[in-house]
GROMACS .gro file of C-alpha atoms in nm:
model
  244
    1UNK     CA    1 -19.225   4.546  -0.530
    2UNK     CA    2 -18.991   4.616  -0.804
    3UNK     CA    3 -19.195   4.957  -0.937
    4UNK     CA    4 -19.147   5.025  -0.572
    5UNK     CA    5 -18.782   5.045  -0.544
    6UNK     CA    6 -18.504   5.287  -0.716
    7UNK     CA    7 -18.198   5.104  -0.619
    8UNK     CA    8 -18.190   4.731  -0.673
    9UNK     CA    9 -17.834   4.688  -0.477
   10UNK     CA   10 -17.675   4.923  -0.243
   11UNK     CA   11 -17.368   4.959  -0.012
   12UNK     CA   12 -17.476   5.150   0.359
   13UNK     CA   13 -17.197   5.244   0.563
   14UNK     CA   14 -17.287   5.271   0.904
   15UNK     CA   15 -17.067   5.448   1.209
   16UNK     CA   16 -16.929   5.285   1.509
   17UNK     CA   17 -17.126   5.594   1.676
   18UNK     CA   18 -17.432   5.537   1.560
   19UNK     CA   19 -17.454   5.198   1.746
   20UNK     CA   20 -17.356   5.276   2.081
   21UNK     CA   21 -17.681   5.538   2.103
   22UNK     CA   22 -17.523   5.816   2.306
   23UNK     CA   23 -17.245   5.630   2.488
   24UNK     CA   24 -16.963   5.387   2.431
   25UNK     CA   25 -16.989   5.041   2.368
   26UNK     CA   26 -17.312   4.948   2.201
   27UNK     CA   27 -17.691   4.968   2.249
   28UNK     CA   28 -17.908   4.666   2.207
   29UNK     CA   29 -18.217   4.935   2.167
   30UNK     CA   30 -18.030   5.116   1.916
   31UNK     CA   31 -17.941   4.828   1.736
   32UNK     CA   32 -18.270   4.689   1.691
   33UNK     CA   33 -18.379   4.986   1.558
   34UNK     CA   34 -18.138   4.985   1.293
   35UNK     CA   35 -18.234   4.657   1.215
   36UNK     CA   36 -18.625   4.726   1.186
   37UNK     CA   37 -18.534   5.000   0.912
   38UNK     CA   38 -18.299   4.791   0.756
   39UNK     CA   39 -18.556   4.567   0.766
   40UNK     CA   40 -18.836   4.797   0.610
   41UNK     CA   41 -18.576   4.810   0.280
   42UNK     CA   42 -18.471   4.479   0.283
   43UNK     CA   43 -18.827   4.387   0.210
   44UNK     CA   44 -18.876   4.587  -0.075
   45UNK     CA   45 -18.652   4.351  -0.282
   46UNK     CA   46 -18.310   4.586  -0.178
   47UNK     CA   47 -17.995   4.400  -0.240
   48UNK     CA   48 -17.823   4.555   0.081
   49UNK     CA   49 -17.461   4.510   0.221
   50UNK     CA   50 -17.320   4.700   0.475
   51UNK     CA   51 -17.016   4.824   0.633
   52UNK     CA   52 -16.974   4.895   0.999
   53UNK     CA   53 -16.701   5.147   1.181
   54UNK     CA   54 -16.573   5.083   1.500
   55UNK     CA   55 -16.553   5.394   1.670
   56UNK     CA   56 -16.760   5.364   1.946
   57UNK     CA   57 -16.534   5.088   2.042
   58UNK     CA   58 -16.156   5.206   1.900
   59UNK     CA   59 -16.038   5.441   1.677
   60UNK     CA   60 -15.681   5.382   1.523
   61UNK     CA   61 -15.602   5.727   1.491
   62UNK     CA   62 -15.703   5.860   1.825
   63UNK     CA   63 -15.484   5.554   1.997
   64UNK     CA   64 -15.207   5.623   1.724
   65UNK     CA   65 -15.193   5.979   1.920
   66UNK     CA   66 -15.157   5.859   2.220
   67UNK     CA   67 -14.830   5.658   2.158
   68UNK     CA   68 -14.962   5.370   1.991
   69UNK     CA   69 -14.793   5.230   1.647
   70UNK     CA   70 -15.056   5.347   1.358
   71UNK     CA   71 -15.067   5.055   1.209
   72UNK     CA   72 -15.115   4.816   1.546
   73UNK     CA   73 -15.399   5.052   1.628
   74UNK     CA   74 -15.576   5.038   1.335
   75UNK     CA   75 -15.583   4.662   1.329
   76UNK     CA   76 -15.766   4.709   1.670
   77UNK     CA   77 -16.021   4.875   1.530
   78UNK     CA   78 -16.079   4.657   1.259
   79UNK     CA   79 -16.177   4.397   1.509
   80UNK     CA   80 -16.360   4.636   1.641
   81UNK     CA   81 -16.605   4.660   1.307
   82UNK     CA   82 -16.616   4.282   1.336
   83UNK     CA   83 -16.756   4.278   1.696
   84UNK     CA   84 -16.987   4.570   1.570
   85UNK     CA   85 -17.050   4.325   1.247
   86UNK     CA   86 -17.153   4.035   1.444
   87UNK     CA   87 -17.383   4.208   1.700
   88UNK     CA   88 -17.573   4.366   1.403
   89UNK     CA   89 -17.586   4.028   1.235
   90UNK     CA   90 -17.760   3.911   1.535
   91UNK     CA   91 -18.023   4.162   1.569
   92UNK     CA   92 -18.072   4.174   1.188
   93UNK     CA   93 -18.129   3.736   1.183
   94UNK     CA   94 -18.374   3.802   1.487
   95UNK     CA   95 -18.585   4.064   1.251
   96UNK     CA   96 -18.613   3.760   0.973
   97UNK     CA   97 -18.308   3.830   0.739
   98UNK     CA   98 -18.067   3.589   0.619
   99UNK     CA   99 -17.699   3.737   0.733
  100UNK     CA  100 -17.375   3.660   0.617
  101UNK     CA  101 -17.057   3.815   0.767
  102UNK     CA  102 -16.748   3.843   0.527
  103UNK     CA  103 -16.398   3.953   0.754
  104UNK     CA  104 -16.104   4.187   0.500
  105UNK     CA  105 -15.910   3.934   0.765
  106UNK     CA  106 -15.991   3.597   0.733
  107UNK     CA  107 -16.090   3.475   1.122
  108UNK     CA  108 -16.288   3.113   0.979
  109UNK     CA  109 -16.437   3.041   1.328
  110UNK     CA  110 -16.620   3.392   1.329
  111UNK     CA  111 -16.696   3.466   0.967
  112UNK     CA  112 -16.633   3.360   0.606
  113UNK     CA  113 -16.368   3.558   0.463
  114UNK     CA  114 -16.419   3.821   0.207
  115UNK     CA  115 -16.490   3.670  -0.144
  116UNK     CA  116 -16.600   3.920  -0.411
  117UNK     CA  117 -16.804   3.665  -0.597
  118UNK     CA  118 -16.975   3.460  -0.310
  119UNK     CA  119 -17.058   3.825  -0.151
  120UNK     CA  120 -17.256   3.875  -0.469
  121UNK     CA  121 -17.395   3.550  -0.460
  122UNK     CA  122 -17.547   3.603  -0.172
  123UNK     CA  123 -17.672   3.907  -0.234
  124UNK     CA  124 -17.846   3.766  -0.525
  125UNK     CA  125 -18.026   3.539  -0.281
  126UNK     CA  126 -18.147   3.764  -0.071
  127UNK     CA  127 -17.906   3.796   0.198
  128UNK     CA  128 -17.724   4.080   0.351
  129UNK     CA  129 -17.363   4.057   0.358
  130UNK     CA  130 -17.210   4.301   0.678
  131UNK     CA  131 -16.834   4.383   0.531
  132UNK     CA  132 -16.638   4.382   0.852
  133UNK     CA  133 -16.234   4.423   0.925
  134UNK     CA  134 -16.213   4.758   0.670
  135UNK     CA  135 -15.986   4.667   0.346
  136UNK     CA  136 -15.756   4.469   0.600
  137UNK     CA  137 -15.544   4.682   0.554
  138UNK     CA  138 -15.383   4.991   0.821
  139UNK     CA  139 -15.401   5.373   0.794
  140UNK     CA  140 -15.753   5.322   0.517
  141UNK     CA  141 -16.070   5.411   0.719
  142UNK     CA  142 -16.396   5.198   0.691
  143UNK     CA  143 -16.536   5.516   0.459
  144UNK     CA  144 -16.276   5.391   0.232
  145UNK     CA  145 -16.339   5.021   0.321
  146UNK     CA  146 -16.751   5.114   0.232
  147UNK     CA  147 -16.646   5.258  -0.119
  148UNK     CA  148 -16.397   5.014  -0.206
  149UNK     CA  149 -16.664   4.757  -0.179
  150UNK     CA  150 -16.940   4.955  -0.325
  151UNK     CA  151 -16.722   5.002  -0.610
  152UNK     CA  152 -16.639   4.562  -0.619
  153UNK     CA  153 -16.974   4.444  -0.569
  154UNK     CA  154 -17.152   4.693  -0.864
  155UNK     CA  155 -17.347   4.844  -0.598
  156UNK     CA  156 -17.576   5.135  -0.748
  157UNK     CA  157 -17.536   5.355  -0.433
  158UNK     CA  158 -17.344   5.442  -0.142
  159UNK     CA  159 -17.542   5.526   0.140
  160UNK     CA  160 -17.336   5.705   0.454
  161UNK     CA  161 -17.546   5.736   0.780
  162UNK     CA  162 -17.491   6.007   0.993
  163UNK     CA  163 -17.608   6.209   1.244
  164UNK     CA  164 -17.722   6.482   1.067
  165UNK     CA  165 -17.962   6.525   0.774
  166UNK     CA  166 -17.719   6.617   0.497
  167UNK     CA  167 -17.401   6.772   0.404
  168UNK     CA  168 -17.328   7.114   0.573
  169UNK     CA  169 -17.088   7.377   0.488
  170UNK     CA  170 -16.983   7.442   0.839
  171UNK     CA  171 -17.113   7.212   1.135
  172UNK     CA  172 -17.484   7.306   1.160
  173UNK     CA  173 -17.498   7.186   1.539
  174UNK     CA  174 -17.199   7.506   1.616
  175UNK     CA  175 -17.384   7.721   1.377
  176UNK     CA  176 -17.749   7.764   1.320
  177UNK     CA  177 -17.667   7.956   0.986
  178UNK     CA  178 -17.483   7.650   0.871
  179UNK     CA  179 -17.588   7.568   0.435
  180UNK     CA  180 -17.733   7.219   0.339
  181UNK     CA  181 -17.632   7.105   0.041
  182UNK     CA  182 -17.905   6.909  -0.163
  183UNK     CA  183 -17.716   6.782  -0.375
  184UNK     CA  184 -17.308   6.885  -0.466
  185UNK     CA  185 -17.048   6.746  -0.726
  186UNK     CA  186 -16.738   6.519  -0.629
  187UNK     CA  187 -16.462   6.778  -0.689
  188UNK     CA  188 -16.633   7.062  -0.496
  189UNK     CA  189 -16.685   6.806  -0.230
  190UNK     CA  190 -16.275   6.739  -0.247
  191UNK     CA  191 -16.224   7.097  -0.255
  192UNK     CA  192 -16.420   7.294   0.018
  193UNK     CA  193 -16.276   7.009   0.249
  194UNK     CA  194 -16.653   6.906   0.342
  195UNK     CA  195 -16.630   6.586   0.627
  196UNK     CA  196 -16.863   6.385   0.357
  197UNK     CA  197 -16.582   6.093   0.389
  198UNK     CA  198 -16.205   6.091   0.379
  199UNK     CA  199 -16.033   6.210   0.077
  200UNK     CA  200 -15.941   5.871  -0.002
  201UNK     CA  201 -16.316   5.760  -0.005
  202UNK     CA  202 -16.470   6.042  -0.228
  203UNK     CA  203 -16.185   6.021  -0.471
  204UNK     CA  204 -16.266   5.660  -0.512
  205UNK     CA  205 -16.618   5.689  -0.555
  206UNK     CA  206 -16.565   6.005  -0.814
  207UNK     CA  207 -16.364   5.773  -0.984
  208UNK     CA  208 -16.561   5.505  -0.996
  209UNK     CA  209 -16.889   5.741  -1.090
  210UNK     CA  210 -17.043   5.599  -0.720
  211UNK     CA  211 -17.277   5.815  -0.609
  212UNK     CA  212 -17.308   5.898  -0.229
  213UNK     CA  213 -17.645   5.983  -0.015
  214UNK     CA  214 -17.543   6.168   0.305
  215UNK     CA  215 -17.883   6.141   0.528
  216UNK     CA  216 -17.968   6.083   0.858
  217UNK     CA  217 -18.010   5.722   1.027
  218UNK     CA  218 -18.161   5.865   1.323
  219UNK     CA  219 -18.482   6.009   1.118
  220UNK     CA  220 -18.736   5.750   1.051
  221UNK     CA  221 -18.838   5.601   0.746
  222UNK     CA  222 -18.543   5.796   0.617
  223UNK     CA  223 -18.355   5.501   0.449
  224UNK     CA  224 -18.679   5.394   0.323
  225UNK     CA  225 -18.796   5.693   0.163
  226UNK     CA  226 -18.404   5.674  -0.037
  227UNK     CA  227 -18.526   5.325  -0.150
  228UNK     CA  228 -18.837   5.479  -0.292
  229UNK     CA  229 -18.653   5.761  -0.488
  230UNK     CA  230 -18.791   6.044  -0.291
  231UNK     CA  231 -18.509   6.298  -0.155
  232UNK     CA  232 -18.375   6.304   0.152
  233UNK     CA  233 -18.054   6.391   0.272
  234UNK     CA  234 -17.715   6.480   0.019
  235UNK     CA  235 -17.677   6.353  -0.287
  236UNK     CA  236 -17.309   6.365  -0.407
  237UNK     CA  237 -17.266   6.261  -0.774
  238UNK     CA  238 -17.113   6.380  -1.107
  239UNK     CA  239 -17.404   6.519  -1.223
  240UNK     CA  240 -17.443   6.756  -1.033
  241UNK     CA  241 -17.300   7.099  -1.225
  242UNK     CA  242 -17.015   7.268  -1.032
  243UNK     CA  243 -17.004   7.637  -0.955
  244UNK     CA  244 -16.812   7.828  -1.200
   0.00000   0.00000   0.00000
């Protein structure tokens, strides 16, 4: 299986979005589907932990706008990535995987708390570890959150899911003559202002020399194909040569 595989351990940040299908809340059909492809890589050997966003449930700065204190908000929606956490856990122990759930805020009852070196541990055994609550801490998004712990746990590659099948320079739903980018460089990333992740997140990773695949979830096989080393989606790295 080993020939078979590219990465050996990887971080893949999923959206609050992409579990509620195409409504609020979350979708048990949609969520067993993520599981199945998770599932697919998992099975290739794939060290995998994951971190889950909570906007299809709460988003602290859409509540901050509407009167809310910032900082109360966005502790909202980190128990919102925990409920997310927990229902993928679920589906993901039904498919056959051993799950562990690690909280940035330590909630014993639900989860264990976040522990750099047990979170490897059990990722040396086999087990995915779902990174819920963000960094614990307010005003960071999980995109940060995902990097940060890419970044701690020596993962070899950030994978972001989204909705679309790469990174854009202008929103390719609005306009049909929207660019792909197959691959681009951190700092012209940072500088055309592309939504990859927050500017927090991609300075991190550039920092850190953590590469980023940008693909779509909803395509499948797509996380798969990653795994195997074939392209598919944006890759976002330092080796890629920036325009003069």
């Amino acid at each position: 299986m080993a020939a078979e595989r590219k990465y050996q351990r990887i971080l893949l940040k999923l959206s609050g979005e992409a579990l509620g299908g195409q409504g609020f809340g979350i979708d048990a059909q949609t969520v067993q589907r993520i599981a199945a492809e998770v599932k697919r890589v998992h099975a290739l050997g794939v060290e995998i932990a994951m971190v889950i966003g909570g906007g299809n449930m709460w988003r602290g700065a859409d509540a901050a706008a509407t009167g809310i204190d910032r900082a109360t908000a966005d502790y909202v929606g980190m128990l919102a990535t925990v409920m997310n956490s927990l229902v993928m856990q679920d589906a993901m122990e039904k498919h056959g995987m051993a799950t562990r759930v690690q909280t940035a805020i330590e909630m014993p009852p639900v989860a264990e708390p976040f522990i750099r070196r047990r979170a490897v541990r059990h990722l040396e055994k086999g087990r995915v570890v779902i990174l819920a609550a963000g960094s614990g801490n307010p005003f960071f998004t999980t995109d940060t959150a995902a990097a940060l712990r890419a970044v701690e746990l020596n993962a070899q590659v950030l994978l972001k899911a989204t909705k679309v099948d790469g990174i854009y320079d202008d929103d390719p739903v609005k306009n049909c003559y929207a660019r792909k980018f197959d691959e681009i460089g951190y700092m012209q990333a940072l500088n055309m202002g592309l939504k990859v992740m927050d500017s927090t997140a991609l300075s991190l990773c550039k920092d850190n020399n953590m590469p980023i695949i940008v693909f779509n979830l909803q395509q499948e096989g797509a996380l798969e194909a990653i795994m195997r080393g074939e392209k598919c989606g944006t890759l976002v790295s330092k080796d890629v040569k920036e325009p003069v």
